[in-house]
Amino acid sequence: MTSTRTVLRGGHIVSMDPNIGELVGDLLIEGSTIAAIGPELNIADGSAEVIDASRHIVLPGFIDSHRHLFQALLRGLASDWSLFQYFVSMFGMLAPNMTPEDMYLGTTLGALDALDAGVTGVFDYSHNQSTPEHTDAAIRALRNSGIRAVFGYGGSMAEQAEILVPPFKSATLSNQAEIRRIRRQYFSSDSGLLTLGMGARGPDSSTMDVVRADWALARELGIRINIHIGMAALDLGSRPNVTRLHKEGLLGDDLIFSHCNLLTDDEFRMMADAGVSATVTPEDECAMGHGWPPIAGLLKAGIRPNIGIDTCMAVGGDPFTAMRFALAVPRGLDNQTMLEAHENPWELKLTARDVLGFATIEGARAIGQEATTGSLSPGKQADIVMIRSDHISMIPAIDPIASIVHHASRHTVDHVYVAGTAVKRDGRLLGVDMAELNRRAIAASEQILRRAGVQAGWAPKNPQTHHAS
Ligand SMILES: [Zn+2]
């Protein structure tokens, strides 16, 4: 069987592969892989579909290493919520009122939203697994969406509500039987678009016995662990938990630590020494009360972070906004330090290229797939985004990397390929009945809000001050 061939002709290629760099040229896709990249590939007429890329920037698909896709079904609701309002409402009230069908719909919506914005790969930290049927539905949605995903089984939000709201009971729950079930049923292989991971609770919201058991299972199964750690003034999170993991020999390069806002330089060094990946989710961290995105501290310790959206019921799902936050916030903090010392910044330390790397190759590294995706390199999977450089927001696109980071938006994302298959073409997602999706999403979200007794604009009162007054 001959595989399909597609050539993207005459694009401005931003490969994010140091051996290839940037060039104006052609990229050949054969089947699911990138076969060749060059200034002018010699391809016989009629042997490949030709896509005119002469008005495009061609770049690797973005990788989001920490996102809760199913929450797309409730987006907008949490935009003015703090982290703790989100814990009380989402974990305690809304998530328990989501059905398996809601998980299917929310995960579908979240995955398609990501693909539309050029995110071809995601670690889906999916922590609303109230029943096995919820889990089956989320996995089915990921598979049908066409996105490259690590399904991070994250247990049940309803059970975790007890951990995250006062009086902060420490978790002793085990999700091990379910993880073993889905490993057997859906993830017998570690290749392909959909692979298995663990959205673990970690030491900030469970006991060390649970941590040890979760780590042992993940390592037995050879899957990555993604945890929330070192954020906000969590009653449990204020302890030096990275230090505890370090002392127990539990750090390793199979770990993704999300947020890390309040960790110390010593802890960043422990992570760097062990090869732990760090995900910053700058927009919701700034807005909801996690703490500043710790980008400068991570870089100082030698960790190049990756970028996630995280809570897509509070913030939007496109990587461009996230990259701009990841660039502006550390620059702002750095500039402020200098200004307070009566100095004006002359050079800016972080660049657009840096954050584009965070959102592509570093994300691929975090999910353990840097040999597969994250850059445009012959032999890697053809996970590719084509951004229109002739869009009104982009012209004249003098510097393609600056244009991607500062001027592009999902509206400029023209074509998206995952493993060589087009999922978006000419600005439109393929094979998606948008009217039907819209109708079902509106109906389902209304039902969830009704069952939870919540409406748009509502926010929970603080249980601590509320009872006292
Ligand atoms: Zn998260």
PDB file of N, CA, C and O and ligand atoms in Angstrom, residues 66-68 86 125 127 228 258-259 284 310-311, ligand 1:
ATOM      1  N   HIS A  66      -0.780  20.473  30.147  1.00  0.00           N
ATOM      2  CA  HIS A  66      -1.677  20.406  31.316  1.00  0.00           C
ATOM      3  C   HIS A  66      -2.986  21.150  31.018  1.00  0.00           C
ATOM      4  O   HIS A  66      -3.051  22.369  31.101  1.00  0.00           O
ATOM      5  N   ARG A  67      -4.000  20.368  30.667  1.00  0.00           N
ATOM      6  CA  ARG A  67      -5.300  20.991  30.404  1.00  0.00           C
ATOM      7  C   ARG A  67      -6.403  20.032  30.837  1.00  0.00           C
ATOM      8  O   ARG A  67      -6.255  18.828  30.727  1.00  0.00           O
ATOM      9  N   HIS A  68      -7.504  20.589  31.335  1.00  0.00           N
ATOM     10  CA  HIS A  68      -8.663  19.779  31.733  1.00  0.00           C
ATOM     11  C   HIS A  68      -9.722  19.947  30.653  1.00  0.00           C
ATOM     12  O   HIS A  68     -10.596  20.817  30.745  1.00  0.00           O
ATOM     13  N   TYR A  86     -13.364  28.147  42.678  1.00  0.00           N
ATOM     14  CA  TYR A  86     -13.397  27.061  41.684  1.00  0.00           C
ATOM     15  C   TYR A  86     -13.397  25.694  42.373  1.00  0.00           C
ATOM     16  O   TYR A  86     -14.147  24.798  41.996  1.00  0.00           O
ATOM     17  N   TYR A 125      -5.487  16.190  31.689  1.00  0.00           N
ATOM     18  CA  TYR A 125      -5.620  15.807  33.102  1.00  0.00           C
ATOM     19  C   TYR A 125      -7.116  15.757  33.377  1.00  0.00           C
ATOM     20  O   TYR A 125      -7.746  16.783  33.572  1.00  0.00           O
ATOM     21  N   HIS A 127      -9.995  14.767  35.571  1.00  0.00           N
ATOM     22  CA  HIS A 127     -10.271  14.379  36.965  1.00  0.00           C
ATOM     23  C   HIS A 127     -11.743  14.509  37.333  1.00  0.00           C
ATOM     24  O   HIS A 127     -12.087  15.023  38.381  1.00  0.00           O
ATOM     25  N   HIS A 228      -0.573  18.680  40.306  1.00  0.00           N
ATOM     26  CA  HIS A 228      -0.595  20.081  40.703  1.00  0.00           C
ATOM     27  C   HIS A 228       0.282  20.197  41.946  1.00  0.00           C
ATOM     28  O   HIS A 228       0.097  19.441  42.900  1.00  0.00           O
ATOM     29  N   SER A 258       2.831  20.716  37.547  1.00  0.00           N
ATOM     30  CA  SER A 258       2.106  21.876  37.057  1.00  0.00           C
ATOM     31  C   SER A 258       2.082  22.958  38.126  1.00  0.00           C
ATOM     32  O   SER A 258       1.889  22.661  39.303  1.00  0.00           O
ATOM     33  N   HIS A 259       2.310  24.184  37.685  1.00  0.00           N
ATOM     34  CA  HIS A 259       2.242  25.426  38.471  1.00  0.00           C
ATOM     35  C   HIS A 259       3.567  25.749  39.180  1.00  0.00           C
ATOM     36  O   HIS A 259       4.264  26.642  38.762  1.00  0.00           O
ATOM     37  N   ASP A 284      -4.274  31.561  33.975  1.00  0.00           N
ATOM     38  CA  ASP A 284      -5.104  31.274  35.150  1.00  0.00           C
ATOM     39  C   ASP A 284      -4.303  31.370  36.446  1.00  0.00           C
ATOM     40  O   ASP A 284      -4.853  31.694  37.501  1.00  0.00           O
ATOM     41  N   ASP A 310      -4.690  24.731  31.354  1.00  0.00           N
ATOM     42  CA  ASP A 310      -5.240  24.315  32.639  1.00  0.00           C
ATOM     43  C   ASP A 310      -6.766  24.400  32.654  1.00  0.00           C
ATOM     44  O   ASP A 310      -7.436  23.600  32.039  1.00  0.00           O
ATOM     45  N   THR A 311      -7.305  25.407  33.331  1.00  0.00           N
ATOM     46  CA  THR A 311      -8.731  25.439  33.623  1.00  0.00           C
ATOM     47  C   THR A 311      -9.486  26.149  32.495  1.00  0.00           C
ATOM     48  O   THR A 311      -9.710  27.358  32.571  1.00  0.00           O
TER      49      THR A 311
HETATM   50 ZN    ZN B   1      -4.909  21.841  36.556  1.00  0.00          ZN
END
